[in-house]
CSV table of C-alpha atoms in Angstrom, one decimal:
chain,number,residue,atom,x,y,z
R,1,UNK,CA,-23.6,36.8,6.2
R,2,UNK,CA,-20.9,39.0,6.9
R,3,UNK,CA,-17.2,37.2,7.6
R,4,UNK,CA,-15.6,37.7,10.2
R,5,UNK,CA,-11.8,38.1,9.6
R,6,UNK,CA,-11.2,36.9,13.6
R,7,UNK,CA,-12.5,33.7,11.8
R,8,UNK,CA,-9.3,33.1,10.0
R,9,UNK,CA,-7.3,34.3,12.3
R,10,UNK,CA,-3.8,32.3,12.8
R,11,UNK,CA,-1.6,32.6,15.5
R,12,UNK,CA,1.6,34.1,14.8
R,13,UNK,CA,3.1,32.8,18.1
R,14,UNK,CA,6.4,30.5,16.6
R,15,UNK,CA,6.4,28.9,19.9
R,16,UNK,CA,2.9,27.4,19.6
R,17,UNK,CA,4.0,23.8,18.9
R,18,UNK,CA,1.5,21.3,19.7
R,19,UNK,CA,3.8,18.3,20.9
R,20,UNK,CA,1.6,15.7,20.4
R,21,UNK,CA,-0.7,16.4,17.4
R,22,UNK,CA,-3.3,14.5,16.2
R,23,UNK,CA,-3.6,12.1,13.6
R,24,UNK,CA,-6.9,12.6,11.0
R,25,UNK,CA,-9.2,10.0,10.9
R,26,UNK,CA,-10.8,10.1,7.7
R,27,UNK,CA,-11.9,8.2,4.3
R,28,UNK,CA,-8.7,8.9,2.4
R,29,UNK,CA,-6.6,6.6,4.3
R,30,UNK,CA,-6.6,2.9,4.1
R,31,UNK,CA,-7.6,0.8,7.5
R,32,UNK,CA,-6.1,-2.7,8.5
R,33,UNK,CA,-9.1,-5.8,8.3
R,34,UNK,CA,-8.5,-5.5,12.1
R,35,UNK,CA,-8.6,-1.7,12.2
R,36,UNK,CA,-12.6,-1.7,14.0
R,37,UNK,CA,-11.5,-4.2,16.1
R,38,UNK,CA,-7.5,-3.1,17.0
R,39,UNK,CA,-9.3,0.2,17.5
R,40,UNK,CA,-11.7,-1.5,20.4
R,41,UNK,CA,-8.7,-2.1,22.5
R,42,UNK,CA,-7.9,1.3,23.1
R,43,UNK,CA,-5.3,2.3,20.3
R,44,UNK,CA,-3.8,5.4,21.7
R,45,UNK,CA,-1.7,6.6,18.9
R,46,UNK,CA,-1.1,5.4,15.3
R,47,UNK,CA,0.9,6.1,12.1
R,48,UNK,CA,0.4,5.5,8.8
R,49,UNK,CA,1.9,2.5,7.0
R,50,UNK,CA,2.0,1.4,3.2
R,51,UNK,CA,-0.7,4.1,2.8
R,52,UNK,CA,-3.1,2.4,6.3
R,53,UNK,CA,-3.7,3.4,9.5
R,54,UNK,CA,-1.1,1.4,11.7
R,55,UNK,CA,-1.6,1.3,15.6
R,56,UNK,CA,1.3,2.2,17.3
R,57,UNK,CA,0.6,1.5,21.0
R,58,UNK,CA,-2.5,1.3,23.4
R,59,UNK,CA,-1.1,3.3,26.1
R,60,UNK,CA,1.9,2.3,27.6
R,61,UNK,CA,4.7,0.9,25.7
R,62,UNK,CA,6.9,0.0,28.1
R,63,UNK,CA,4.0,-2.6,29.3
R,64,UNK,CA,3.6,-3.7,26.2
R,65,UNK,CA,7.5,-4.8,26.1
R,66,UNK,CA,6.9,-7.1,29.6
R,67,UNK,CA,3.8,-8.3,27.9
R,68,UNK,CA,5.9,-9.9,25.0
R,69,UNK,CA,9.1,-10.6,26.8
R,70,UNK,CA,6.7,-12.7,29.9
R,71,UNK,CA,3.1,-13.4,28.3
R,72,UNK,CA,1.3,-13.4,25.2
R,73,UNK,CA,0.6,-10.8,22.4
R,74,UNK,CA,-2.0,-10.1,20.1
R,75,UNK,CA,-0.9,-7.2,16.6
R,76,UNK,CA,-2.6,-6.3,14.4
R,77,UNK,CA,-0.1,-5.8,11.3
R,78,UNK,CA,-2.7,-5.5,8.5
R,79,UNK,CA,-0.6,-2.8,7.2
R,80,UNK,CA,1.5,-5.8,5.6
R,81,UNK,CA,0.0,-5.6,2.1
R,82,UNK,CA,0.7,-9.1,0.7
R,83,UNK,CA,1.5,-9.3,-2.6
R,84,UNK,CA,0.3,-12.4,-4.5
R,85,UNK,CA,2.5,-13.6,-7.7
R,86,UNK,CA,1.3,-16.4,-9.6
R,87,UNK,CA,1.4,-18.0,-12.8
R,88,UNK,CA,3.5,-20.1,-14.9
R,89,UNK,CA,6.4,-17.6,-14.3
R,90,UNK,CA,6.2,-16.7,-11.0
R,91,UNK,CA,9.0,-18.5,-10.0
R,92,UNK,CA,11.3,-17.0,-12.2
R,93,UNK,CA,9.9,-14.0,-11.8
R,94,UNK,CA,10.6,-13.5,-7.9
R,95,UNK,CA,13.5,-15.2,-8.2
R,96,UNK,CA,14.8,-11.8,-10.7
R,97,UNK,CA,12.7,-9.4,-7.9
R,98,UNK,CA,15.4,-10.7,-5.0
R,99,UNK,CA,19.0,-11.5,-4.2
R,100,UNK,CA,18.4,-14.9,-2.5
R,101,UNK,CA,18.8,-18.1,-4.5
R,102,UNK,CA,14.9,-19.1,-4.2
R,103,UNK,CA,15.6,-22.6,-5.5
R,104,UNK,CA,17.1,-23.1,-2.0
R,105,UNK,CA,13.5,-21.7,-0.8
R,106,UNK,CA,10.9,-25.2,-0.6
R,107,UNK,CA,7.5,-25.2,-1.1
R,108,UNK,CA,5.9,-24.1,2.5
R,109,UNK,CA,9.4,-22.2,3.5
R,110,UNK,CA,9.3,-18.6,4.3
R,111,UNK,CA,12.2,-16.5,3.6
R,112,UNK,CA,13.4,-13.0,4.8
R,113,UNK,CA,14.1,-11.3,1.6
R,114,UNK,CA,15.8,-7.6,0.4
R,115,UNK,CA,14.3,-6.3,-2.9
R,116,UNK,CA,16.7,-4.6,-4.8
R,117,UNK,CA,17.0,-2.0,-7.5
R,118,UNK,CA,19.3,-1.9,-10.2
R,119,UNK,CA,22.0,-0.2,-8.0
R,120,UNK,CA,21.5,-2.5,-5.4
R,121,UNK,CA,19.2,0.1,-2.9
R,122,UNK,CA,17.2,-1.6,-0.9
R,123,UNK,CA,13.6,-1.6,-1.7
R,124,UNK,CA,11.7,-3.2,0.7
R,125,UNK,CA,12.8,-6.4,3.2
R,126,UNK,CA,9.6,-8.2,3.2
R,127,UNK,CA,9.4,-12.1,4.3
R,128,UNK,CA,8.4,-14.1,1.5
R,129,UNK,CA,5.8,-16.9,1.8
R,130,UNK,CA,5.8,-19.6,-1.2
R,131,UNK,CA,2.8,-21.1,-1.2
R,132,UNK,CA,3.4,-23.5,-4.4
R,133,UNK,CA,5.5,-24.1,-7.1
R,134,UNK,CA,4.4,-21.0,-8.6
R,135,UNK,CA,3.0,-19.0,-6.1
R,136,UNK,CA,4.1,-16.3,-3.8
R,137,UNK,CA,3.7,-13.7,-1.3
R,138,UNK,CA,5.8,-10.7,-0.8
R,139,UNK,CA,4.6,-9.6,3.3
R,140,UNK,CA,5.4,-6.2,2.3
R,141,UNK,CA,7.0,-3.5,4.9
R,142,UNK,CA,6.8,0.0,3.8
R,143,UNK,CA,6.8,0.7,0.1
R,144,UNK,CA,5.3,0.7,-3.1
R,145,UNK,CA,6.2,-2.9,-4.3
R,146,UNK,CA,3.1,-3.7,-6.4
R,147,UNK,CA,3.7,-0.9,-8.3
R,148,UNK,CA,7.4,-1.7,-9.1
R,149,UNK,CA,6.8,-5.6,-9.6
R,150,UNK,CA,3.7,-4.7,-12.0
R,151,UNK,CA,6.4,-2.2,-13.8
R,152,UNK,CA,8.9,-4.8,-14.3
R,153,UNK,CA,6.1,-7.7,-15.1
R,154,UNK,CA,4.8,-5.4,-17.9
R,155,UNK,CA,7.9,-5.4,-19.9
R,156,UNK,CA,9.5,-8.7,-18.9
R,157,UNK,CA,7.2,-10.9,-21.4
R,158,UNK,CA,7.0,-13.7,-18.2
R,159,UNK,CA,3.2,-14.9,-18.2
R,160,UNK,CA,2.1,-13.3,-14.1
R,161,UNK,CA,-0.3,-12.3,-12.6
R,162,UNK,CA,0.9,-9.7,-9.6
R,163,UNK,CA,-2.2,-8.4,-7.3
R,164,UNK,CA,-2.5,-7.5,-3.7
R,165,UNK,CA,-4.5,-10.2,-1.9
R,166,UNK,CA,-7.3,-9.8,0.2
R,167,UNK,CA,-5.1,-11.4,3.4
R,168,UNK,CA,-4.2,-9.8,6.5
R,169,UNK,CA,-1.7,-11.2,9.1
R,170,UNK,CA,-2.1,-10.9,12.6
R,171,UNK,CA,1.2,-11.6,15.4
R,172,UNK,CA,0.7,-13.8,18.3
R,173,UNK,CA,3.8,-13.7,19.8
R,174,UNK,CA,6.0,-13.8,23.6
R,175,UNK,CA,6.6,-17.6,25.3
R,176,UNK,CA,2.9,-18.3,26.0
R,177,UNK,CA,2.5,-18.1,22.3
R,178,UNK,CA,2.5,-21.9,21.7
R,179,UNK,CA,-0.4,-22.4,24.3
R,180,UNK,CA,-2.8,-19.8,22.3
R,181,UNK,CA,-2.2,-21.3,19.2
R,182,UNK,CA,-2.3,-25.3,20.4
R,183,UNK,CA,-6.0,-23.8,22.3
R,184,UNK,CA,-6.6,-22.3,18.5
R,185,UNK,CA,-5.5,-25.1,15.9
R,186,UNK,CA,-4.4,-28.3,17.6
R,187,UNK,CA,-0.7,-29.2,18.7
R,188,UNK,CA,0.2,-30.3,15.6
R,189,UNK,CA,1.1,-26.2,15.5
R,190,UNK,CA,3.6,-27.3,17.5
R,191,UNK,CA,5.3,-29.0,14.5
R,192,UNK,CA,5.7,-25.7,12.1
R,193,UNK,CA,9.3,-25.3,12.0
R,194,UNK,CA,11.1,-22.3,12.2
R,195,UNK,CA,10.3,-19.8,9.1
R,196,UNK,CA,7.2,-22.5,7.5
R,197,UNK,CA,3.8,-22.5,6.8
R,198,UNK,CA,0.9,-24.1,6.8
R,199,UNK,CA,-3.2,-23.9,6.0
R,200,UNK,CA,-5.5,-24.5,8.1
R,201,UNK,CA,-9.2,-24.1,8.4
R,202,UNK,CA,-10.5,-22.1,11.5
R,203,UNK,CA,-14.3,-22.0,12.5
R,204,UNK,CA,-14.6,-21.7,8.7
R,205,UNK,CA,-12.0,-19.1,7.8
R,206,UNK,CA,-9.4,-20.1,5.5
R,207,UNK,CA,-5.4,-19.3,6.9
R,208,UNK,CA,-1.6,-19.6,6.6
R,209,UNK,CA,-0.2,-20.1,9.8
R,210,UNK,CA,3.7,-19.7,9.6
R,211,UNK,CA,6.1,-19.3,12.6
R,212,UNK,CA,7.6,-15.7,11.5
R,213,UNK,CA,7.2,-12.3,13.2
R,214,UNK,CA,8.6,-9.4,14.1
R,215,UNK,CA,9.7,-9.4,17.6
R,216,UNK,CA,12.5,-11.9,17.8
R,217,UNK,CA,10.6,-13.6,20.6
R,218,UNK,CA,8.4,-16.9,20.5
R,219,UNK,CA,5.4,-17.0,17.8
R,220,UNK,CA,3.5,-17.1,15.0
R,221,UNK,CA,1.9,-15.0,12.2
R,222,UNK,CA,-1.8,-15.9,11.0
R,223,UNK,CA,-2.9,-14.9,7.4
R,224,UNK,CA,-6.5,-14.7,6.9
R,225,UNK,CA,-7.5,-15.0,3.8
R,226,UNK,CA,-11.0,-12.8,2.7
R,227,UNK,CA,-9.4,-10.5,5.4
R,228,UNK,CA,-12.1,-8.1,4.1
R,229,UNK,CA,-14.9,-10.4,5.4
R,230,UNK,CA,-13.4,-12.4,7.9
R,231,UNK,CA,-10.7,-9.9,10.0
R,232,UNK,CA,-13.0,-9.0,12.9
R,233,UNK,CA,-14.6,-12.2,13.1
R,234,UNK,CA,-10.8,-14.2,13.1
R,235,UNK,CA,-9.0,-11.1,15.5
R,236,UNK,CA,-12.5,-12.0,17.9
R,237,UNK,CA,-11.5,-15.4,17.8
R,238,UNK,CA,-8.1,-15.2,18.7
R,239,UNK,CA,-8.7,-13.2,21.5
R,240,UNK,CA,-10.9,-15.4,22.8
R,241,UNK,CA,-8.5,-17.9,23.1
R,242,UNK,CA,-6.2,-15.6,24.1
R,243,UNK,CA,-8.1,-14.0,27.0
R,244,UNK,CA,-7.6,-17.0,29.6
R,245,UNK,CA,-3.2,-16.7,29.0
R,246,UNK,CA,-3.4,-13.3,30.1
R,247,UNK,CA,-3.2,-12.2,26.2
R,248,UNK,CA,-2.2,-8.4,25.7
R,249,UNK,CA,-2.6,-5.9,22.7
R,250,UNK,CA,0.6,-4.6,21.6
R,251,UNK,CA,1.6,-2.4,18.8
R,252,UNK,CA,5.3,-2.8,17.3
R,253,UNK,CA,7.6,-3.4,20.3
R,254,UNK,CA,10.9,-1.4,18.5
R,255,UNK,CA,12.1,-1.8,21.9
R,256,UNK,CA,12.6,-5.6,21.4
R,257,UNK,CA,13.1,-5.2,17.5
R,258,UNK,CA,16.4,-2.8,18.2
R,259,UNK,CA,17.5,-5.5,20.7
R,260,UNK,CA,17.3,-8.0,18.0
R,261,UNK,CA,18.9,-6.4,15.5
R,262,UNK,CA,15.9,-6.1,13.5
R,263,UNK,CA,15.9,-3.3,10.7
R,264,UNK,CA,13.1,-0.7,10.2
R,265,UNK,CA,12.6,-0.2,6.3
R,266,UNK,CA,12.3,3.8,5.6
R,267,UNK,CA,14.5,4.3,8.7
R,268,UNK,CA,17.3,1.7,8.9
R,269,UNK,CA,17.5,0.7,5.0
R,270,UNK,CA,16.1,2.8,2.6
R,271,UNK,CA,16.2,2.3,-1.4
R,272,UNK,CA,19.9,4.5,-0.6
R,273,UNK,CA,21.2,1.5,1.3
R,274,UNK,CA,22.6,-1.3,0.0
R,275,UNK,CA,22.3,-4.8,1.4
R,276,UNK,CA,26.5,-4.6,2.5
R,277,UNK,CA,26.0,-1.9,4.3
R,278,UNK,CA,23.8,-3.3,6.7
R,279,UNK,CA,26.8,-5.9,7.2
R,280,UNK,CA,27.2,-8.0,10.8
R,281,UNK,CA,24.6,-10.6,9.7
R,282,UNK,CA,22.6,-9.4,6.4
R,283,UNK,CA,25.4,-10.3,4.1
R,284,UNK,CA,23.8,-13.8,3.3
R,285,UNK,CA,20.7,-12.3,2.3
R,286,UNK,CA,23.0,-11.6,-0.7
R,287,UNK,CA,24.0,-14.9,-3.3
R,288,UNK,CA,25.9,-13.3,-5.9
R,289,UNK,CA,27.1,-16.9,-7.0
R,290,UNK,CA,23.5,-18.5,-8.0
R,291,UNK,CA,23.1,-19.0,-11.7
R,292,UNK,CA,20.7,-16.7,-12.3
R,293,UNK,CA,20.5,-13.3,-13.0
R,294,UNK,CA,18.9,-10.8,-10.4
R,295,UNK,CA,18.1,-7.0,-10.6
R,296,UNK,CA,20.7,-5.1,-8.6
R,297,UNK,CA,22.9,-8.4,-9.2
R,298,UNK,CA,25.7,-6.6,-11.5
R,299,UNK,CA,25.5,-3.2,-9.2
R,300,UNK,CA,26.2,-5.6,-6.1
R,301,UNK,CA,28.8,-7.8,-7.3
R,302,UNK,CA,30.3,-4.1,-7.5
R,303,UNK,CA,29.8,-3.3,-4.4
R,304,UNK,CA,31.0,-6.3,-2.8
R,305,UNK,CA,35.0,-6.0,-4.6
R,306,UNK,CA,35.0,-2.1,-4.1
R,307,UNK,CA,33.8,-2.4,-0.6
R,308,UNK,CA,31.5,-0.3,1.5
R,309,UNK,CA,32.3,3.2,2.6
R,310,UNK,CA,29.4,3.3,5.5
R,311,UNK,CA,28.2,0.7,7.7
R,312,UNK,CA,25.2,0.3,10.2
R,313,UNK,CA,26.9,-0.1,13.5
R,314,UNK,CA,25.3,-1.1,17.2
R,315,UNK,CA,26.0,2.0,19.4
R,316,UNK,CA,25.8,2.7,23.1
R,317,UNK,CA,24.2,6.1,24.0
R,318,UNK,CA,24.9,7.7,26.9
R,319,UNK,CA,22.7,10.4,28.4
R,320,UNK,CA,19.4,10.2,30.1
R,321,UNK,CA,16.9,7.5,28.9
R,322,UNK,CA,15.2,8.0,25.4
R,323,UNK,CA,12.2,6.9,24.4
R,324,UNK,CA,10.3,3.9,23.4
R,325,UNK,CA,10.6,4.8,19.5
R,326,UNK,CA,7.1,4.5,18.6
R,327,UNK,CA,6.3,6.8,21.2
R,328,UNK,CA,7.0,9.9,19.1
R,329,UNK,CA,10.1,10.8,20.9
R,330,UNK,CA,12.7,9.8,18.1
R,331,UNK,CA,10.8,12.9,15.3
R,332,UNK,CA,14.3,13.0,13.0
R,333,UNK,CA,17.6,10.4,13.0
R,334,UNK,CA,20.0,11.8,15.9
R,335,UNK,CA,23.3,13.7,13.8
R,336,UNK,CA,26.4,11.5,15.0
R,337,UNK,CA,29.7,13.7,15.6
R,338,UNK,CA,33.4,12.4,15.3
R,339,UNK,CA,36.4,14.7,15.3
R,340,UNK,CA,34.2,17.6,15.9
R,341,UNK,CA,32.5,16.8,12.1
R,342,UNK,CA,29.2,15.3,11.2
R,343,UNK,CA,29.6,11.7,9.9
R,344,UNK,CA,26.5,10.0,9.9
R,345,UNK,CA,23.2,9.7,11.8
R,346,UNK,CA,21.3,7.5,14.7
R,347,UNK,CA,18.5,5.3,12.5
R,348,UNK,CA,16.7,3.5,15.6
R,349,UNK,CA,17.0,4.4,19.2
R,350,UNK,CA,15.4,3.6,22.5
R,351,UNK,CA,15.8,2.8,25.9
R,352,UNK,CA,15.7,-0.7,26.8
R,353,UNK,CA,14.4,-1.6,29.7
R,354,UNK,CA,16.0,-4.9,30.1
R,355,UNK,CA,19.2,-3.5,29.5
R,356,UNK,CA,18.8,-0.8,31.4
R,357,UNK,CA,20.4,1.5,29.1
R,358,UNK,CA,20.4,3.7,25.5
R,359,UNK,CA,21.0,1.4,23.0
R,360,UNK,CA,20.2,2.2,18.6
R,361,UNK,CA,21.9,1.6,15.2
R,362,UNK,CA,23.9,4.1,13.1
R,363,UNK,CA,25.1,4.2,9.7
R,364,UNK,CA,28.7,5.3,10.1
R,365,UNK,CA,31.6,5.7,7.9
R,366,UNK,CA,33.4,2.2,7.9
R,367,UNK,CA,36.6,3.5,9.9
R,368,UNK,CA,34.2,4.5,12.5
R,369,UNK,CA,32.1,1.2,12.5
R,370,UNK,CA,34.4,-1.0,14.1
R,371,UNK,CA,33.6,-1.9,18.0
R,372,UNK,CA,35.1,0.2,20.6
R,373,UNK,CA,35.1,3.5,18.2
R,374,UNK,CA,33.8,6.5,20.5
R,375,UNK,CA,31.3,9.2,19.1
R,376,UNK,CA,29.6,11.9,20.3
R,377,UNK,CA,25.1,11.7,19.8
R,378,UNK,CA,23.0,14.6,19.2
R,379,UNK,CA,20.4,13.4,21.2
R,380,UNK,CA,17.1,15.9,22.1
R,381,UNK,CA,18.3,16.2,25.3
R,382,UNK,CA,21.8,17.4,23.8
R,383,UNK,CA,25.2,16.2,22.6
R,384,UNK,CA,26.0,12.9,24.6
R,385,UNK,CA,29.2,10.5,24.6
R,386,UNK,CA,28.6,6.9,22.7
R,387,UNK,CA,30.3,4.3,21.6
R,388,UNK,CA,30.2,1.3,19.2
R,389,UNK,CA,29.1,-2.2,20.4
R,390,UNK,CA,28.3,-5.3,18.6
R,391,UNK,CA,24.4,-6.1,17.7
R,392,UNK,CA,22.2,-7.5,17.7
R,393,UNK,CA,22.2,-6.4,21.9
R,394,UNK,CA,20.0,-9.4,23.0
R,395,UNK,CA,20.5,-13.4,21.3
R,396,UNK,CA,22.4,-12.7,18.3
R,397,UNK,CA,21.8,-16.3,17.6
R,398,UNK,CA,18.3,-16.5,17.7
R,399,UNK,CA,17.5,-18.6,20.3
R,400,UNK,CA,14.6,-17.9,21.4
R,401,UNK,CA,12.5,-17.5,18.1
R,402,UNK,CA,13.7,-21.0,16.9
R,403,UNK,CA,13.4,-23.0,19.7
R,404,UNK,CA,11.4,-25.5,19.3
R,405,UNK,CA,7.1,-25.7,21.1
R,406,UNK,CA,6.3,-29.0,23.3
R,407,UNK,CA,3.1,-29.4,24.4
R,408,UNK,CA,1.6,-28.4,28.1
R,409,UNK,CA,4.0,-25.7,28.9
R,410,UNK,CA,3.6,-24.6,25.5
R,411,UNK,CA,7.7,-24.4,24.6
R,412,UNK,CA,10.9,-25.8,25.8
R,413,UNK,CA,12.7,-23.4,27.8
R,414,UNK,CA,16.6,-22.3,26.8
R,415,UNK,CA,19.6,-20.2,28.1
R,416,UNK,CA,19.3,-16.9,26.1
């Protein structure tokens, strides 16, 4: 066999960009419980997430975000690793992992949580389940947290057991979530209250319902547990009783998320970013006066009496419409521009279609943060004129997540 050197050939054109690559599908990477069945529904492009193939969107995004603003949704966020802490220190043990005062956090309660280093970076902003006095789970977003918690566990002489958990959550969520989940479990769902939990048992399967998710809109997460066994056979069954609501797959909507106000860890907060600098509604996930200690708690307390020099502010963008985020459009953080200098960067973007205009988050110096300030957006279609606005864009209260469900219609309706 001879080889032929046109074989190995490689262009040399440095235009030859291919726009849209691929994604390999192969062995190495880790799949979701749901990922054979997700994948039936036409995933059209995915990422990868905590190491695991995450679907990104089935098509069109932009239907996606009418589905969960008007219908029902079905998500497969398997990619949420959930990490499972038990033993006779667990509670103390978490309690040190995060700045929130857990005692405050009841059996059944879920809690939106930062994990911070020892200099108060961000680690991960996963939502905590506590499933008994001594027993937690981290819903992980997307970092190495086991191996972190094990580090600390290994030289803290507390008696714990940390391990990832053979569970995987699904999202059913938009304002005809209530009548899915009544058709799936009873309308006794309809008395989970805002951020709690609950088992149930479904056609056999063991879960933890809780009314969480990431979309800021109506719904609920399921938790299968033997997700290994049991995903395809619980994701069939929910679609089933989703099917006659008019159900819809969705990946991540980041449209609705950026409306909300809802951060992206690895984009909006990274282990750089300290929970203060996030500011306009994240400085209570912070209790610096709890009794007990915390790791990051000296670094923060810090923080806090020096003040921030850089703050994540709601901007404006002008220009023609950007993306949907998770559409590929948004490759790098857009360079913001004051004064004619570089002073900070664009972490989310997108073009809301409800809004009907550029809206994101950037992490600005703290003169520059306050509402009003004018920048200038590199954007890809070039430099464009923005300005700071208050966020979140869409029900800064909440509303609409925490209402609460009635039966028949499925929820009670409320000004937004």
């Amino acid at each position: 066999m001879t080889l032929n050197e046109g074989t190995f050939a490689v262009p040399d054109d440095v235009d030859a960009v291919v726009p849209d690559p691929r994604i390999l599908l192969y062995p190495r990477l880790r799949k979701s419980p749901f990922f054979w069945a997700s994948r039936r529904h036409g995933v059209a492009m995915y990422s990868v997430y905590n190491h695991t193939y995450h679907p990104r969107h089935y098509g069109d995004p932009v239907a996606e975000y009418w589905a969960l603003l008007h219908g029902v949704t079905l998500w497969d966020v398997g990619v949420e690793k959930q990490i499972e802490i038990t033993g006779p220190d667990a509670f103390a043990f978490t309690n040190m992992l995060v700045p929130r005062d857990l005692t405050k956090c009841e059996v059944g309660q879920c809690k939106y949580v930062f994990i911070t280093a020892e200099d108060g970076g961000i680690l991960n902003d996963p939502v905590l389940l506590r499933l008994g006095e001594n027993h937690f789970w981290l819903s992980l977003a997307d970092s190495d947290i086991l191996l972190w918690a094990r580090g600390l566990a290994y030289r803290s002489g507390m008696d714990v057991t940390i391990e990832e958990a053979d569970v995987g959550p699904v999202q059913v969520q938009g304002p005809l979530a209530g009548q899915v989940m009544a058709a799936l479990f009873g309308e006794d769902i309809f008395d989970i209250g805002y951020y709690r939990l609950r088992e149930y048992m479904l056609d056999g399967m063991e879960v933890i319902v809780s009314r969480t998710g990431y979309t800021a809109e109506l719904g609920f997460e399921i938790y299968v547990k033997n997700a290994s066994r049991d995903g395809v056979r619980l994701w069939e069954t929910v679609w089933a009783a989703g099917e006659p609501f008019g159900m819809k797959v969705i990946g991540p909507c980041h449209m609705r998320r950026i409306e909300a106000g809802i951060l992206a860890h690895g984009c909006d907060i990274t282990y750089r970013t300290n929970p203060f600098e996030v500011g306009m509604g994240y400085d209570w996930m912070v209790d610096l006066e709890q009794e007990s200690d915390f790791i990051g708690k000296e670094a923060l307390t810090r923080i806090k009496q020096e003040g921030v020099s850089r703050r994540l502010a709601g901007v404006e963008i002008g220009g023609p419409p950007l993306g949907t985020y998770n559409d590929g459009s948004m490759i790098e953080a857009f360079p913001v521009w004051h004064g004619g200098e570089r002073v900070g960067e664009v972490t989310s973007a997108c073009f809301s279609p409800r809004l009907e205009r550029n809206i994101g988050f950037a992490m600005v110096p703290t003169g520059l943060s306050e509402i009003g300030t004018e920048l200038d957006i590199e954007t890809p279609a070039g430099v464009v004129s923005a300005v700071v606005v208050p966020k979140p864009f869409v029900d800064p209260a909440k509303d609409t997540p925490k209402q609460a469900f009635l039966g028949g219609n499925g929820h009670t309706h409320t000004e937004n």
